[in-house]
Amino acid sequence: MPDFKAEDHRLTSPLDPPRYASEQGSQLVPDPHSAAGVVSFLSSNERDGRWSLPRQFRALAVLGNVELDLRVAEIGYGLSVIEAVTVLGNIEITIGPEITIESDGDSLLGSFVVKYDGRANPAAANPDKVVRITGTAYAGAVTIHVKGPDESMMAKLSRTMGWSQQ
């Protein structure tokens, strides 16, 4: 991946889509120059399912809640940056174990944590796809959950009890 230049971090027009069709066909891939974000003020915002994570994403929660589920999101090769800032609010980011996570956040009367849930292992992550999460939690919480797809209740019970599924 080539080094980023200053012009790579400029904001795009709000009318431009955050992804584009590749030259090889109609497969949608993240635009390497894209930037987007979400603001939650006294409200709640949620992004899940199939969506494209731009190279630069900003999440701001003021007395509100932002939930980002990246487990089935399209994440491009190279570095993607999520800037998470919360003031008396909550930001939860859920990401699959196959993505490398770099966390560099601060908190003031709050928390900024990474939790590996279930069988997620940082050694199993792909070094070609990196998501760096930065930001600050002012009397709020930024929580990054690294976990696989949701298991059914029966599968969780079977794994816990040591029963084999056939």
PDB file of C-alpha atoms in Angstrom:
ATOM      1  CA  MET A   1       0.000   0.000   0.000  1.00  0.00           C
ATOM      2  CA  PRO A   2       1.481   3.385  -0.944  1.00  0.00           C
ATOM      3  CA  ASP A   3       1.972   5.975   1.748  1.00  0.00           C
ATOM      4  CA  PHE A   4      -0.857   8.374   2.414  1.00  0.00           C
ATOM      5  CA  LYS A   5      -0.501  11.952   1.259  1.00  0.00           C
ATOM      6  CA  ALA A   6      -2.140  15.041   2.737  1.00  0.00           C
ATOM      7  CA  GLU A   7      -4.742  15.109  -0.029  1.00  0.00           C
ATOM      8  CA  ASP A   8      -5.825  11.561   0.874  1.00  0.00           C
ATOM      9  CA  HIS A   9      -7.336  12.858   4.115  1.00  0.00           C
ATOM     10  CA  ARG A  10      -9.475  15.636   2.647  1.00  0.00           C
ATOM     11  CA  LEU A  11     -13.234  15.338   2.990  1.00  0.00           C
ATOM     12  CA  THR A  12     -15.159  14.421  -0.120  1.00  0.00           C
ATOM     13  CA  SER A  13     -18.385  15.960  -1.299  1.00  0.00           C
ATOM     14  CA  PRO A  14     -21.416  14.720   0.657  1.00  0.00           C
ATOM     15  CA  LEU A  15     -23.007  13.866  -2.691  1.00  0.00           C
ATOM     16  CA  ASP A  16     -20.234  11.409  -3.572  1.00  0.00           C
ATOM     17  CA  PRO A  17     -20.973   7.803  -2.618  1.00  0.00           C
ATOM     18  CA  PRO A  18     -18.559   6.332  -0.055  1.00  0.00           C
ATOM     19  CA  ARG A  19     -17.639   3.465  -2.395  1.00  0.00           C
ATOM     20  CA  TYR A  20     -17.232   2.845  -6.107  1.00  0.00           C
ATOM     21  CA  ALA A  21     -17.358  -0.009  -8.600  1.00  0.00           C
ATOM     22  CA  SER A  22     -13.965  -1.562  -9.287  1.00  0.00           C
ATOM     23  CA  GLU A  23     -12.445  -1.992 -12.726  1.00  0.00           C
ATOM     24  CA  GLN A  24     -12.691  -5.814 -12.544  1.00  0.00           C
ATOM     25  CA  GLY A  25     -16.470  -5.889 -12.382  1.00  0.00           C
ATOM     26  CA  SER A  26     -19.392  -4.703 -10.356  1.00  0.00           C
ATOM     27  CA  GLN A  27     -17.939  -5.686  -6.959  1.00  0.00           C
ATOM     28  CA  LEU A  28     -18.155  -2.758  -4.589  1.00  0.00           C
ATOM     29  CA  VAL A  29     -14.959  -1.854  -2.759  1.00  0.00           C
ATOM     30  CA  PRO A  30     -14.146   1.023  -0.382  1.00  0.00           C
ATOM     31  CA  ASP A  31     -12.911   4.184  -2.035  1.00  0.00           C
ATOM     32  CA  PRO A  32      -9.376   4.816  -0.724  1.00  0.00           C
ATOM     33  CA  HIS A  33     -10.026   8.574  -0.585  1.00  0.00           C
ATOM     34  CA  SER A  34     -13.367   8.434   1.212  1.00  0.00           C
ATOM     35  CA  ALA A  35     -14.372   9.925   4.550  1.00  0.00           C
ATOM     36  CA  ALA A  36     -17.657   9.707   6.394  1.00  0.00           C
ATOM     37  CA  GLY A  37     -19.054   9.834   9.875  1.00  0.00           C
ATOM     38  CA  VAL A  38     -21.987   9.711  12.225  1.00  0.00           C
ATOM     39  CA  VAL A  39     -23.146  12.114  14.949  1.00  0.00           C
ATOM     40  CA  SER A  40     -25.478  11.176  17.767  1.00  0.00           C
ATOM     41  CA  PHE A  41     -26.770  14.033  19.945  1.00  0.00           C
ATOM     42  CA  LEU A  42     -29.358  12.960  22.527  1.00  0.00           C
ATOM     43  CA  SER A  43     -30.128  10.015  20.245  1.00  0.00           C
ATOM     44  CA  SER A  44     -28.887   6.655  19.027  1.00  0.00           C
ATOM     45  CA  ASN A  45     -27.319   5.661  15.704  1.00  0.00           C
ATOM     46  CA  GLU A  46     -26.489   2.166  14.519  1.00  0.00           C
ATOM     47  CA  ARG A  47     -24.577   0.855  11.507  1.00  0.00           C
ATOM     48  CA  ASP A  48     -24.649  -2.880  10.930  1.00  0.00           C
ATOM     49  CA  GLY A  49     -25.108  -5.389   8.187  1.00  0.00           C
ATOM     50  CA  ARG A  50     -23.306  -4.953   4.882  1.00  0.00           C
ATOM     51  CA  TRP A  51     -21.813  -1.493   4.497  1.00  0.00           C
ATOM     52  CA  SER A  52     -18.488  -0.069   3.391  1.00  0.00           C
ATOM     53  CA  LEU A  53     -16.064   1.379   5.955  1.00  0.00           C
ATOM     54  CA  PRO A  54     -14.326   4.401   4.424  1.00  0.00           C
ATOM     55  CA  ARG A  55     -10.634   5.076   5.045  1.00  0.00           C
ATOM     56  CA  GLN A  56     -11.497   7.876   7.496  1.00  0.00           C
ATOM     57  CA  PHE A  57     -14.581   7.506   9.697  1.00  0.00           C
ATOM     58  CA  ARG A  58     -15.603   9.795  12.577  1.00  0.00           C
ATOM     59  CA  ALA A  59     -18.116   8.895  15.278  1.00  0.00           C
ATOM     60  CA  LEU A  60     -19.315  11.532  17.766  1.00  0.00           C
ATOM     61  CA  ALA A  61     -21.738  10.773  20.599  1.00  0.00           C
ATOM     62  CA  VAL A  62     -22.903  13.607  22.857  1.00  0.00           C
ATOM     63  CA  LEU A  63     -25.356  12.341  25.476  1.00  0.00           C
ATOM     64  CA  GLY A  64     -26.134   9.602  22.961  1.00  0.00           C
ATOM     65  CA  ASN A  65     -25.166   6.186  21.648  1.00  0.00           C
ATOM     66  CA  VAL A  66     -23.367   5.034  18.481  1.00  0.00           C
ATOM     67  CA  GLU A  67     -23.084   1.333  17.576  1.00  0.00           C
ATOM     68  CA  LEU A  68     -20.870   0.250  14.675  1.00  0.00           C
ATOM     69  CA  ASP A  69     -20.879  -3.423  13.668  1.00  0.00           C
ATOM     70  CA  LEU A  70     -17.999  -4.133  11.272  1.00  0.00           C
ATOM     71  CA  ARG A  71     -18.239  -7.945  11.230  1.00  0.00           C
ATOM     72  CA  VAL A  72     -19.798  -8.086   7.742  1.00  0.00           C
ATOM     73  CA  ALA A  73     -18.784  -4.591   6.598  1.00  0.00           C
ATOM     74  CA  GLU A  74     -16.497  -4.221   3.600  1.00  0.00           C
ATOM     75  CA  ILE A  75     -13.094  -3.139   4.897  1.00  0.00           C
ATOM     76  CA  GLY A  76     -10.395  -2.399   2.330  1.00  0.00           C
ATOM     77  CA  TYR A  77      -6.812  -3.602   2.465  1.00  0.00           C
ATOM     78  CA  GLY A  78      -4.447  -1.241   4.233  1.00  0.00           C
ATOM     79  CA  LEU A  79      -5.198   1.208   7.010  1.00  0.00           C
ATOM     80  CA  SER A  80      -8.663   2.500   7.931  1.00  0.00           C
ATOM     81  CA  VAL A  81      -9.023   4.988  10.792  1.00  0.00           C
ATOM     82  CA  ILE A  82     -12.023   5.408  13.076  1.00  0.00           C
ATOM     83  CA  GLU A  83     -11.980   8.497  15.286  1.00  0.00           C
ATOM     84  CA  ALA A  84     -14.382   7.961  18.200  1.00  0.00           C
ATOM     85  CA  VAL A  85     -15.231  10.894  20.482  1.00  0.00           C
ATOM     86  CA  THR A  86     -17.886  10.712  23.164  1.00  0.00           C
ATOM     87  CA  VAL A  87     -19.076  13.263  25.714  1.00  0.00           C
ATOM     88  CA  LEU A  88     -21.357  11.736  28.364  1.00  0.00           C
ATOM     89  CA  GLY A  89     -22.233   9.094  25.776  1.00  0.00           C
ATOM     90  CA  ASN A  90     -21.348   5.648  24.509  1.00  0.00           C
ATOM     91  CA  ILE A  91     -19.675   4.310  21.362  1.00  0.00           C
ATOM     92  CA  GLU A  92     -19.570   0.539  20.777  1.00  0.00           C
ATOM     93  CA  ILE A  93     -17.564  -0.902  17.896  1.00  0.00           C
ATOM     94  CA  THR A  94     -17.847  -4.622  17.104  1.00  0.00           C
ATOM     95  CA  ILE A  95     -15.308  -6.106  14.722  1.00  0.00           C
ATOM     96  CA  GLY A  96     -14.423  -9.612  13.574  1.00  0.00           C
ATOM     97  CA  PRO A  97     -11.264 -11.389  14.741  1.00  0.00           C
ATOM     98  CA  GLU A  98      -9.778 -11.508  11.231  1.00  0.00           C
ATOM     99  CA  ILE A  99      -9.090  -7.736  11.228  1.00  0.00           C
ATOM    100  CA  THR A 100      -6.014  -6.271  12.959  1.00  0.00           C
ATOM    101  CA  ILE A 101      -6.992  -3.708  15.599  1.00  0.00           C
ATOM    102  CA  GLU A 102      -4.843  -0.798  16.762  1.00  0.00           C
ATOM    103  CA  SER A 103      -6.308   1.208  19.622  1.00  0.00           C
ATOM    104  CA  ASP A 104      -4.973   4.561  20.760  1.00  0.00           C
ATOM    105  CA  GLY A 105      -7.598   6.329  22.815  1.00  0.00           C
ATOM    106  CA  ASP A 106      -7.746   8.454  25.928  1.00  0.00           C
ATOM    107  CA  SER A 107     -10.395   8.869  28.565  1.00  0.00           C
ATOM    108  CA  LEU A 108     -11.267  11.512  31.115  1.00  0.00           C
ATOM    109  CA  LEU A 109     -13.673  10.192  33.754  1.00  0.00           C
ATOM    110  CA  GLY A 110     -14.595   7.448  31.295  1.00  0.00           C
ATOM    111  CA  SER A 111     -13.231   4.354  29.571  1.00  0.00           C
ATOM    112  CA  PHE A 112     -11.618   3.455  26.243  1.00  0.00           C
ATOM    113  CA  VAL A 113     -11.195  -0.349  26.087  1.00  0.00           C
ATOM    114  CA  VAL A 114     -10.672  -3.272  23.698  1.00  0.00           C
ATOM    115  CA  LYS A 115     -12.310  -6.586  24.667  1.00  0.00           C
ATOM    116  CA  TYR A 116     -11.652  -9.922  22.965  1.00  0.00           C
ATOM    117  CA  ASP A 117     -14.864 -11.914  23.405  1.00  0.00           C
ATOM    118  CA  GLY A 118     -15.260 -15.664  23.086  1.00  0.00           C
ATOM    119  CA  ARG A 119     -12.568 -17.423  21.077  1.00  0.00           C
ATOM    120  CA  ALA A 120     -11.260 -14.264  19.361  1.00  0.00           C
ATOM    121  CA  ASN A 121      -7.457 -14.229  19.272  1.00  0.00           C
ATOM    122  CA  PRO A 122      -5.356 -11.209  18.223  1.00  0.00           C
ATOM    123  CA  ALA A 123      -2.738 -13.542  16.696  1.00  0.00           C
ATOM    124  CA  ALA A 124      -5.281 -14.758  14.095  1.00  0.00           C
ATOM    125  CA  ALA A 125      -5.797 -11.280  12.604  1.00  0.00           C
ATOM    126  CA  ASN A 126      -4.874 -10.450   9.004  1.00  0.00           C
ATOM    127  CA  PRO A 127      -2.002  -7.900   8.981  1.00  0.00           C
ATOM    128  CA  ASP A 128      -3.105  -6.625   5.539  1.00  0.00           C
ATOM    129  CA  LYS A 129      -6.354  -5.149   6.917  1.00  0.00           C
ATOM    130  CA  VAL A 130      -5.812  -2.745   9.817  1.00  0.00           C
ATOM    131  CA  VAL A 131      -8.412  -0.655  11.633  1.00  0.00           C
ATOM    132  CA  ARG A 132      -6.916   1.998  13.922  1.00  0.00           C
ATOM    133  CA  ILE A 133      -9.348   3.379  16.486  1.00  0.00           C
ATOM    134  CA  THR A 134      -8.397   6.676  18.086  1.00  0.00           C
ATOM    135  CA  GLY A 135     -10.273   9.274  20.071  1.00  0.00           C
ATOM    136  CA  THR A 136     -11.336  10.358  23.522  1.00  0.00           C
ATOM    137  CA  ALA A 137     -14.074   9.463  25.983  1.00  0.00           C
ATOM    138  CA  TYR A 138     -15.086  12.416  28.171  1.00  0.00           C
ATOM    139  CA  ALA A 139     -17.200  10.974  31.034  1.00  0.00           C
ATOM    140  CA  GLY A 140     -18.342   8.323  28.563  1.00  0.00           C
ATOM    141  CA  ALA A 141     -17.265   4.982  27.126  1.00  0.00           C
ATOM    142  CA  VAL A 142     -15.690   3.762  23.906  1.00  0.00           C
ATOM    143  CA  THR A 143     -15.772  -0.044  23.813  1.00  0.00           C
ATOM    144  CA  ILE A 144     -14.277  -2.142  21.030  1.00  0.00           C
ATOM    145  CA  HIS A 145     -15.544  -5.751  20.993  1.00  0.00           C
ATOM    146  CA  VAL A 146     -13.581  -8.238  18.894  1.00  0.00           C
ATOM    147  CA  LYS A 147     -15.772 -11.270  18.296  1.00  0.00           C
ATOM    148  CA  GLY A 148     -17.015 -13.595  15.606  1.00  0.00           C
ATOM    149  CA  PRO A 149     -20.559 -13.945  14.280  1.00  0.00           C
ATOM    150  CA  ASP A 150     -23.284 -14.284  16.892  1.00  0.00           C
ATOM    151  CA  GLU A 151     -23.826 -17.849  17.968  1.00  0.00           C
ATOM    152  CA  SER A 152     -27.269 -19.257  18.598  1.00  0.00           C
ATOM    153  CA  MET A 153     -28.206 -19.865  22.219  1.00  0.00           C
ATOM    154  CA  MET A 154     -28.110 -23.645  21.698  1.00  0.00           C
ATOM    155  CA  ALA A 155     -24.608 -23.482  20.197  1.00  0.00           C
ATOM    156  CA  LYS A 156     -23.371 -21.416  23.156  1.00  0.00           C
ATOM    157  CA  LEU A 157     -24.917 -23.849  25.620  1.00  0.00           C
ATOM    158  CA  SER A 158     -23.441 -26.862  23.779  1.00  0.00           C
ATOM    159  CA  ARG A 159     -19.961 -25.294  23.732  1.00  0.00           C
ATOM    160  CA  THR A 160     -20.185 -24.357  27.407  1.00  0.00           C
ATOM    161  CA  MET A 161     -21.382 -27.807  28.490  1.00  0.00           C
ATOM    162  CA  GLY A 162     -18.875 -29.632  26.272  1.00  0.00           C
ATOM    163  CA  TRP A 163     -21.515 -31.344  24.142  1.00  0.00           C
ATOM    164  CA  SER A 164     -20.613 -32.023  20.528  1.00  0.00           C
ATOM    165  CA  GLN A 165     -23.002 -30.961  17.787  1.00  0.00           C
ATOM    166  CA  GLN A 166     -23.572 -33.387  14.937  1.00  0.00           C
TER     167      GLN A 166
END
